CSV table of C-alpha atoms in Angstrom, one decimal:
chain,number,residue,atom,x,y,z
A,1,MET,CA,7.7,-27.9,19.3
A,2,LEU,CA,9.3,-30.4,17.1
A,3,PRO,CA,10.9,-33.5,18.7
A,4,LEU,CA,14.6,-33.5,18.2
A,5,ARG,CA,14.6,-36.6,16.0
A,6,PHE,CA,12.6,-34.8,13.4
A,7,ALA,CA,14.9,-31.8,13.4
A,8,ARG,CA,17.9,-34.0,12.9
A,9,ARG,CA,16.4,-36.2,10.1
A,10,PRO,CA,18.9,-36.4,7.3
A,11,GLY,CA,17.9,-34.8,4.0
A,12,ARG,CA,16.1,-31.8,5.5
A,13,GLY,CA,19.0,-29.5,5.2
A,14,LEU,CA,18.0,-27.7,2.1
A,15,ALA,CA,14.4,-27.4,3.0
A,16,SER,CA,15.0,-25.9,6.4
A,17,LEU,CA,14.6,-22.3,5.6
A,18,ALA,CA,13.9,-20.3,8.7
A,19,PRO,CA,10.3,-19.0,8.6
A,20,ASN,CA,11.5,-15.4,8.6
A,21,SER,CA,14.3,-15.7,6.1
A,22,VAL,CA,14.1,-13.4,3.2
A,23,ASN,CA,15.3,-14.1,-0.3
A,24,PRO,CA,15.6,-11.4,-2.9
A,25,TYR,CA,12.4,-12.2,-4.8
A,26,ASN,CA,10.4,-12.8,-1.7
A,27,VAL,CA,10.0,-9.3,-0.2
A,28,PHE,CA,6.4,-9.5,0.7
A,29,ASP,CA,4.3,-12.2,2.4
A,30,LYS,CA,1.6,-12.7,-0.2
A,31,SER,CA,-0.7,-14.8,2.0
A,32,VAL,CA,-0.7,-12.1,4.6
A,33,LYS,CA,-1.4,-9.4,2.0
A,34,ARG,CA,-4.4,-11.5,0.7
A,35,LEU,CA,-5.7,-11.8,4.2
A,36,GLN,CA,-5.4,-8.1,4.9
A,37,LYS,CA,-7.2,-7.2,1.7
A,38,ASP,CA,-10.0,-9.8,2.4
A,39,ARG,CA,-10.5,-8.5,5.9
A,40,ALA,CA,-10.5,-4.9,4.7
A,41,ALA,CA,-13.1,-5.7,2.0
A,42,LEU,CA,-15.4,-7.7,4.4
A,43,LYS,CA,-15.4,-5.2,7.2
A,44,ASN,CA,-18.7,-3.5,7.7
A,45,ASN,CA,-20.1,-5.2,4.5
A,46,GLY,CA,-17.5,-3.3,2.4
A,47,GLU,CA,-18.6,0.1,3.6
A,48,THR,CA,-15.3,0.7,5.5
A,49,SER,CA,-13.4,-0.2,2.4
A,50,ARG,CA,-15.5,2.1,0.3
A,51,THR,CA,-14.9,5.1,2.6
A,52,VAL,CA,-11.1,4.8,2.2
A,53,ASP,CA,-11.4,4.6,-1.6
A,54,TYR,CA,-10.5,8.3,-1.8
A,55,LEU,CA,-6.9,7.7,-2.6
A,56,ARG,CA,-7.4,4.9,-5.1
A,57,ASP,CA,-10.2,6.8,-6.9
A,58,GLU,CA,-8.0,9.8,-7.3
A,59,ILE,CA,-5.1,7.8,-8.7
A,60,ALA,CA,-7.4,5.9,-11.0
A,61,ASP,CA,-8.7,9.2,-12.3
A,62,ARG,CA,-5.2,10.4,-13.0
A,63,LEU,CA,-4.4,7.1,-14.7
A,64,LEU,CA,-7.6,7.4,-16.8
A,65,GLU,CA,-6.4,10.7,-18.2
A,66,ARG,CA,-3.3,9.0,-19.5
A,67,PHE,CA,-5.4,6.1,-20.8
A,68,GLU,CA,-7.7,8.4,-22.7
A,69,ASP,CA,-4.8,10.2,-24.4
A,70,ILE,CA,-4.3,7.0,-26.5
A,71,LYS,CA,-6.7,7.4,-29.3
A,72,ARG,CA,-7.5,3.7,-30.0
A,73,LYS,CA,-10.2,1.1,-29.3
A,74,PHE,CA,-9.3,-1.7,-27.0
A,75,PRO,CA,-11.5,-4.8,-27.4
A,76,LYS,CA,-9.8,-6.7,-24.6
A,77,VAL,CA,-8.1,-5.1,-21.6
A,78,VAL,CA,-6.5,-6.8,-18.6
A,79,ASP,CA,-6.5,-5.0,-15.2
A,80,VAL,CA,-3.7,-6.6,-13.2
A,81,GLY,CA,-4.4,-6.3,-9.5
A,82,SER,CA,-7.7,-4.6,-10.1
A,83,GLY,CA,-8.8,-4.5,-6.4
A,84,ALA,CA,-12.5,-3.7,-6.4
A,85,GLY,CA,-12.1,-2.3,-9.9
A,86,HIS,CA,-11.3,1.4,-9.1
A,87,PHE,CA,-9.8,1.9,-12.6
A,88,THR,CA,-12.0,-0.5,-14.5
A,89,ARG,CA,-15.2,1.2,-13.4
A,90,LEU,CA,-14.1,4.4,-15.1
A,91,LEU,CA,-13.7,2.8,-18.5
A,92,GLN,CA,-16.3,3.5,-21.2
A,93,PRO,CA,-17.8,1.2,-23.7
A,94,GLU,CA,-16.9,3.5,-26.6
A,95,THR,CA,-13.3,2.7,-26.3
A,96,VAL,CA,-13.1,-0.6,-24.3
A,97,GLY,CA,-14.7,-3.9,-25.2
A,98,SER,CA,-14.3,-6.0,-22.1
A,99,VAL,CA,-12.1,-6.1,-19.1
A,100,LEU,CA,-10.4,-9.0,-17.4
A,101,MET,CA,-10.0,-8.2,-13.7
A,102,LEU,CA,-7.3,-10.1,-12.0
A,103,GLU,CA,-7.0,-9.8,-8.2
A,104,SER,CA,-5.5,-12.0,-5.5
A,105,SER,CA,-8.0,-11.1,-2.9
A,106,GLU,CA,-11.4,-12.7,-3.7
A,107,LYS,CA,-13.4,-10.6,-1.3
A,108,LEU,CA,-12.0,-7.4,-2.7
A,109,LEU,CA,-12.5,-8.5,-6.3
A,110,HIS,CA,-16.2,-9.2,-5.6
A,111,ARG,CA,-16.8,-6.2,-3.3
A,112,ASP,CA,-18.9,-4.3,-5.9
A,113,SER,CA,-21.7,-5.6,-8.1
A,114,GLU,CA,-21.7,-5.6,-11.9
A,115,ASN,CA,-23.7,-2.4,-11.8
A,116,ALA,CA,-20.7,-0.5,-10.8
A,117,PHE,CA,-19.1,-1.0,-14.3
A,118,ASN,CA,-19.9,0.5,-17.7
A,119,VAL,CA,-18.1,-2.3,-19.6
A,120,PRO,CA,-18.5,-6.1,-19.3
A,121,VAL,CA,-16.0,-7.4,-16.8
A,122,GLN,CA,-14.7,-10.9,-16.1
A,123,ARG,CA,-13.3,-11.3,-12.6
A,124,ILE,CA,-10.6,-13.8,-12.1
A,125,HIS,CA,-9.4,-14.6,-8.6
A,126,ALA,CA,-5.7,-15.5,-9.0
A,127,ASP,CA,-2.3,-14.4,-7.9
A,128,GLU,CA,-1.2,-11.5,-10.2
A,129,GLU,CA,2.2,-13.1,-10.4
A,130,ASP,CA,0.6,-16.2,-12.2
A,131,LEU,CA,-0.8,-13.9,-15.0
A,132,LEU,CA,0.2,-16.2,-17.8
A,133,GLN,CA,-1.5,-19.1,-16.3
A,134,VAL,CA,-4.9,-17.4,-16.7
A,135,VAL,CA,-4.3,-15.2,-19.7
A,136,GLU,CA,-3.3,-16.4,-23.1
A,137,PRO,CA,0.0,-14.9,-24.5
A,138,ASN,CA,-0.5,-12.3,-27.2
A,139,SER,CA,-4.2,-11.9,-26.4
A,140,MET,CA,-4.6,-8.5,-24.8
A,141,ASP,CA,-5.0,-5.1,-26.5
A,142,ALA,CA,-4.0,-3.2,-23.4
A,143,ALA,CA,-2.9,-3.9,-19.9
A,144,VAL,CA,-3.5,-1.6,-16.9
A,145,SER,CA,-2.5,-1.8,-13.3
A,146,CYS,CA,-3.6,0.7,-10.7
A,147,LEU,CA,-2.0,0.7,-7.3
A,148,SER,CA,-1.3,-3.0,-6.8
A,149,LEU,CA,2.2,-3.5,-8.2
A,150,GLN,CA,3.8,-2.3,-5.0
A,151,TRP,CA,3.0,-5.7,-3.5
A,152,ILE,CA,4.5,-7.8,-6.3
A,153,ASN,CA,7.5,-9.8,-5.2
A,154,ASP,CA,9.1,-10.4,-8.6
A,155,LEU,CA,8.5,-7.1,-10.4
A,156,PRO,CA,10.9,-7.8,-13.3
A,157,GLY,CA,9.1,-11.1,-13.9
A,158,MET,CA,5.7,-9.5,-13.6
A,159,PHE,CA,6.6,-7.0,-16.3
A,160,VAL,CA,7.8,-9.8,-18.6
A,161,GLN,CA,4.5,-11.7,-18.1
A,162,ILE,CA,2.5,-8.6,-18.9
A,163,ASN,CA,4.6,-8.0,-21.9
A,164,ARG,CA,3.9,-11.6,-23.1
A,165,ALA,CA,0.2,-11.3,-22.5
A,166,LEU,CA,-0.1,-8.3,-24.7
A,167,LYS,CA,-0.5,-8.2,-28.5
A,168,PRO,CA,2.4,-6.6,-30.4
A,169,ASP,CA,2.2,-2.8,-30.3
A,170,ALA,CA,-0.2,-2.8,-27.3
A,171,PRO,CA,0.3,-0.4,-24.4
A,172,PHE,CA,0.8,-1.1,-20.7
A,173,LEU,CA,-0.3,1.6,-18.4
A,174,GLY,CA,0.3,1.5,-14.7
A,175,ALA,CA,0.4,3.4,-11.4
A,176,MET,CA,2.1,2.2,-8.3
A,177,PHE,CA,3.2,3.6,-4.9
A,178,GLY,CA,6.9,4.4,-5.0
A,179,GLY,CA,9.5,7.0,-4.3
A,180,GLU,CA,9.2,8.6,-0.9
A,181,THR,CA,5.7,7.3,-0.1
A,182,LEU,CA,4.8,7.6,3.6
A,183,PHE,CA,8.3,8.8,4.5
A,184,GLU,CA,6.8,10.7,7.5
A,185,LEU,CA,5.4,7.5,9.0
A,186,ARG,CA,8.6,5.6,8.1
A,187,THR,CA,10.9,8.2,9.9
A,188,ALA,CA,8.6,8.6,12.9
A,189,LEU,CA,8.4,4.9,13.5
A,190,GLN,CA,12.2,4.5,13.0
A,191,LEU,CA,13.0,7.3,15.4
A,192,ALA,CA,10.5,6.0,18.0
A,193,GLN,CA,11.8,2.5,17.8
A,194,VAL,CA,15.5,3.6,18.1
A,195,ASP,CA,14.7,5.8,21.1
A,196,ARG,CA,12.4,3.3,22.8
A,197,GLU,CA,13.8,-0.1,21.9
A,198,GLY,CA,17.2,0.6,20.5
A,199,GLY,CA,16.7,-1.0,17.0
A,200,ILE,CA,14.9,-0.8,13.8
A,201,ALA,CA,12.4,-3.2,12.1
A,202,PRO,CA,10.6,-2.8,8.8
A,203,HIS,CA,7.2,-1.1,9.0
A,204,ILE,CA,7.0,0.4,5.6
A,205,SER,CA,7.6,-1.5,2.4
A,206,PRO,CA,10.7,-1.0,0.3
A,207,LEU,CA,9.5,1.1,-2.6
A,208,THR,CA,10.3,1.4,-6.3
A,209,ASP,CA,11.9,4.5,-7.8
A,210,THR,CA,11.0,6.0,-11.2
A,211,ARG,CA,14.4,5.0,-12.4
A,212,ASP,CA,13.9,1.4,-11.4
A,213,VAL,CA,10.5,1.3,-13.2
A,214,SER,CA,11.9,2.5,-16.5
A,215,ASN,CA,14.9,0.1,-16.3
A,216,LEU,CA,12.6,-2.8,-15.5
A,217,LEU,CA,10.1,-1.9,-18.3
A,218,GLY,CA,12.9,-1.7,-20.8
A,219,ARG,CA,14.4,-5.0,-19.7
A,220,ALA,CA,10.9,-6.7,-20.0
A,221,GLY,CA,10.7,-5.6,-23.7
A,222,PHE,CA,8.7,-2.5,-23.5
A,223,HIS,CA,9.7,0.6,-25.5
A,224,LEU,CA,8.6,4.2,-26.0
A,225,LEU,CA,8.5,4.5,-22.2
A,226,THR,CA,6.9,7.4,-20.4
A,227,VAL,CA,7.5,7.4,-16.6
A,228,ASP,CA,6.6,10.2,-14.2
A,229,LEU,CA,6.1,10.7,-10.5
A,230,ASP,CA,3.0,12.3,-9.0
A,231,GLU,CA,2.6,13.3,-5.4
A,232,ILE,CA,-0.5,13.5,-3.3
A,233,GLN,CA,-0.5,14.8,0.2
A,234,VAL,CA,-3.3,13.8,2.5
A,235,SER,CA,-3.9,15.4,5.9
A,236,TYR,CA,-5.0,13.3,8.8
A,237,PRO,CA,-5.9,14.3,12.4
A,238,SER,CA,-3.1,12.2,13.7
A,239,MET,CA,-0.9,9.2,12.9
A,240,TRP,CA,-3.6,6.9,14.3
A,241,GLU,CA,-6.2,7.8,11.7
A,242,LEU,CA,-3.6,7.4,9.0
A,243,MET,CA,-2.8,3.9,10.2
A,244,ASP,CA,-6.5,3.0,10.5
A,245,ASP,CA,-7.1,4.1,6.9
A,246,LEU,CA,-4.0,2.2,5.6
A,247,ARG,CA,-5.3,-0.9,7.3
A,248,ASP,CA,-8.8,-0.4,5.8
A,249,MET,CA,-7.3,0.1,2.4
A,250,GLY,CA,-5.7,-3.3,2.8
A,251,GLU,CA,-2.3,-1.6,2.7
A,252,GLY,CA,-1.0,-2.8,6.0
A,253,ASN,CA,2.6,-3.9,6.5
A,254,ALA,CA,3.2,-7.3,4.7
A,255,VAL,CA,7.0,-7.3,4.5
A,256,SER,CA,8.4,-10.8,4.9
A,257,GLY,CA,10.2,-11.2,8.2
A,258,ARG,CA,8.4,-8.2,9.8
A,259,ARG,CA,7.4,-8.3,13.4
A,260,SER,CA,3.9,-9.3,14.0
A,261,PHE,CA,3.3,-6.4,16.4
A,262,VAL,CA,4.5,-2.9,17.3
A,263,HIS,CA,5.2,-2.2,20.9
A,264,ARG,CA,2.7,0.1,22.4
A,265,ASP,CA,5.3,2.5,23.7
A,266,THR,CA,6.8,2.7,20.2
A,267,LEU,CA,3.5,3.6,18.6
A,268,THR,CA,2.8,6.2,21.3
A,269,ALA,CA,6.2,7.7,20.8
A,270,ALA,CA,5.9,7.6,17.0
A,271,SER,CA,2.6,9.5,17.1
A,272,ALA,CA,4.3,12.3,19.1
A,273,ILE,CA,7.3,12.4,16.8
A,274,TYR,CA,5.2,12.4,13.7
A,275,LYS,CA,3.3,15.4,14.9
A,276,GLU,CA,6.3,17.3,16.1
A,277,MET,CA,8.5,16.6,13.1
A,278,HIS,CA,6.1,16.7,10.2
A,279,GLY,CA,2.9,18.2,11.6
A,280,ASN,CA,1.0,21.0,9.8
A,281,GLU,CA,0.3,24.3,11.5
A,282,ASP,CA,-3.4,23.5,12.0
A,283,GLY,CA,-2.6,20.5,14.1
A,284,THR,CA,-3.1,17.9,11.5
A,285,VAL,CA,-0.4,15.6,10.1
A,286,PRO,CA,0.4,15.2,6.4
A,287,ALA,CA,1.0,11.8,4.7
A,288,THR,CA,2.8,11.9,1.4
A,289,PHE,CA,1.9,9.4,-1.3
A,290,GLN,CA,4.2,9.3,-4.4
A,291,VAL,CA,2.8,7.5,-7.3
A,292,VAL,CA,4.9,6.3,-10.2
A,293,PHE,CA,2.9,6.5,-13.5
A,294,PHE,CA,4.2,4.7,-16.5
A,295,ILE,CA,3.3,3.8,-20.0
A,296,GLY,CA,5.2,1.3,-22.1
A,297,TRP,CA,4.5,-0.3,-25.5
A,298,LYS,CA,5.1,-3.9,-26.5
A,299,GLN,CA,7.5,-4.0,-29.5
A,300,ASP,CA,6.0,-5.1,-32.8
A,301,PRO,CA,8.6,-7.1,-34.7
A,302,ASN,CA,6.6,-6.6,-37.9
A,303,ALA,CA,6.4,-2.8,-37.7
A,304,PRO,CA,8.5,-1.1,-40.2
A,305,LYS,CA,11.5,0.6,-38.4
A,306,HIS,CA,11.0,4.1,-39.9
A,307,VAL,CA,7.4,4.5,-38.8
A,308,ASP,CA,7.1,7.6,-36.6
A,309,LYS,CA,5.4,6.2,-33.5
A,310,LYS,CA,5.6,9.5,-31.8
A,311,SER,CA,2.1,10.3,-33.0
A,312,THR,CA,0.8,7.5,-30.8
A,313,ILE,CA,2.6,8.5,-27.7
A,314,PRO,CA,0.2,10.1,-25.3
A,315,ASN,CA,1.1,13.7,-24.7
A,316,ALA,CA,0.4,13.3,-21.0
A,317,LEU,CA,3.5,15.2,-19.9
B,1,MET,CA,-18.5,14.7,17.1
B,2,SER,CA,-16.5,14.7,20.3
B,3,SER,CA,-13.4,12.5,20.0
B,4,THR,CA,-13.8,11.0,23.5
B,5,THR,CA,-17.2,9.6,23.0
B,6,THR,CA,-16.4,7.6,19.9
B,7,ALA,CA,-12.9,6.7,21.0
B,8,VAL,CA,-13.5,4.2,23.6
B,9,GLU,CA,-14.5,1.1,21.5
B,10,ARG,CA,-11.1,-0.3,20.9
B,11,PRO,CA,-7.9,-0.5,23.0
B,12,LEU,CA,-5.8,1.1,20.3
B,13,ARG,CA,-8.3,3.8,19.8
B,14,ARG,CA,-8.1,4.6,23.5
B,15,LEU,CA,-4.3,4.8,23.2
B,16,ALA,CA,-4.8,7.1,20.2
B,17,VAL,CA,-7.0,9.6,22.1
B,18,ALA,CA,-4.8,9.5,25.1
B,19,SER,CA,-1.6,10.1,23.2
B,20,THR,CA,-2.9,12.9,20.9
B,21,THR,CA,-5.6,14.7,22.8
B,22,THR,CA,-5.4,14.1,26.5
B,23,CYS,CA,-1.6,14.2,26.8
B,24,ALA,CA,-0.9,16.7,23.9
B,25,SER,CA,1.6,18.8,25.9
B,26,GLN,CA,3.7,15.9,27.1
B,27,ALA,CA,3.6,14.5,23.6
B,28,SER,CA,4.8,17.7,22.2
B,29,ALA,CA,7.7,17.9,24.8
B,30,TYR,CA,8.8,14.4,23.9
B,31,GLY,CA,8.5,15.1,20.2
B,32,LYS,CA,10.6,18.3,20.5
B,33,CYS,CA,13.3,16.4,22.4
B,34,ILE,CA,13.5,13.8,19.5
B,35,VAL,CA,13.5,16.6,16.9
B,36,ALA,CA,16.3,18.3,18.7
B,37,THR,CA,18.5,15.2,18.7
B,38,TYR,CA,17.3,13.2,15.7
B,39,THR,CA,20.6,13.4,13.9
B,40,ASP,CA,22.2,11.3,16.7
B,41,VAL,CA,19.4,9.4,18.2
B,42,ARG,CA,20.1,6.3,20.3
B,43,LYS,CA,18.2,4.2,22.8
B,44,ASP,CA,16.7,6.3,25.6
B,45,THR,CA,17.9,9.6,24.3
B,46,CYS,CA,14.6,11.2,25.4
B,47,LYS,CA,13.8,8.8,28.2
B,48,ASP,CA,12.8,11.4,30.8
B,49,ASP,CA,10.4,13.1,28.4
B,50,PHE,CA,9.0,9.8,27.3
B,51,LEU,CA,8.4,8.6,30.9
B,52,LYS,CA,6.4,11.7,31.7
B,53,PHE,CA,4.4,11.2,28.5
B,54,ALA,CA,3.9,7.5,29.1
B,55,LYS,CA,2.7,8.1,32.6
B,56,CYS,CA,0.1,10.6,31.4
B,57,VAL,CA,-1.0,8.2,28.6
B,58,GLN,CA,-1.3,5.3,31.0
B,59,SER,CA,-3.6,7.1,33.4
B,60,ALA,CA,-5.6,8.5,30.6
B,61,VAL,CA,-6.1,5.1,29.0
B,62,ARG,CA,-7.2,3.7,32.4
B,63,ARG,CA,-9.8,6.5,32.8
B,64,LEU,CA,-11.1,5.9,29.2
B,65,PHE,CA,-11.2,2.2,29.9
B,66,CYS,CA,-13.6,2.6,32.8
B,67,ARG,CA,-16.1,4.6,30.8
B,68,PRO,CA,-17.6,1.9,28.5
B,69,ALA,CA,-17.8,-0.6,31.4
B,70,SER,CA,-20.1,1.8,33.3
B,71,ILE,CA,-22.2,2.2,30.2
B,72,LEU,CA,-22.5,-1.5,29.9
B,73,THR,CA,-23.6,-2.0,33.4
B,74,ALA,CA,-26.2,0.7,33.0
B,75,ILE,CA,-27.7,-1.1,30.1
């Protein structure tokens, strides 16, 4: 506890933000997110983290399909928020020269050895939102991001930085959780908390919609946008296994101003509501993950206006 | 793999087994009550059903809690 004289010292007025206060560009607690990812990657020597790779691997695969539709060679690629390299490990030396993996969790970044990758990788441990401090502007032939942008605080700024890091006419491909992801868990926890405690606290992150993504990409200077939403439904024995897996993926709740615990009664109630409201006939419960896939191209000021760039748009849709 | 043998390592795991397996019928009754009223849910809408459910969970957790202790003393 602070002595009163400290609390009353003049000149502290502007600095005295309450610890739980939320400003518009500080949605997530980044240090907590880094800790969660570190812990998840360390658990059981990384084995636990590898068991729950099923979702990331599937999405990385779908993103790769879109990547391979671009018939080009990419000498230098940056993977923003690479995690353990789920996407990077799928890249082949025929099309990709080298990859810069940028990840805020050091343990997750170094979870897998060099042997896991087919292309040379350079791992940089830094906050994704400081991209331009570690990457030269106009230096990358492509940027990718697979399932990490959902934890970025300043998404408009992030897109602008990625745009600057790219060479003109270079593509940016990404996948992020968005839309109605985990709506079953969200509604079950909300109903349980209202019934048990009489209020609501954030348990699931605010998520980005496809519309938001295309608006933000456009604002950041990308053009020829392709944005689509893909849905994956995973069945779990119960809400508890879903929550275990989310934690092991490093995808636990990191919303700023969240409560540090969930009451036991609320969790118990939520598991019953989850099953009764959303449960499958075979007794399992579904969890919906919606993933926003997008491709945008950095504008090339020197490109003649009449060039038909449609030939370079991937026909993924 | 029986769920009760692997379930007893962590407190939350015990709660999970108790609330989904051991007390499945009470859980279902409580869930049904919420589903029936979820358009106008407020505090303690389904208090009675929850209390029955919670009572079952509590005693189940306690039973599960005793098991690893006896294993430990045996070792």
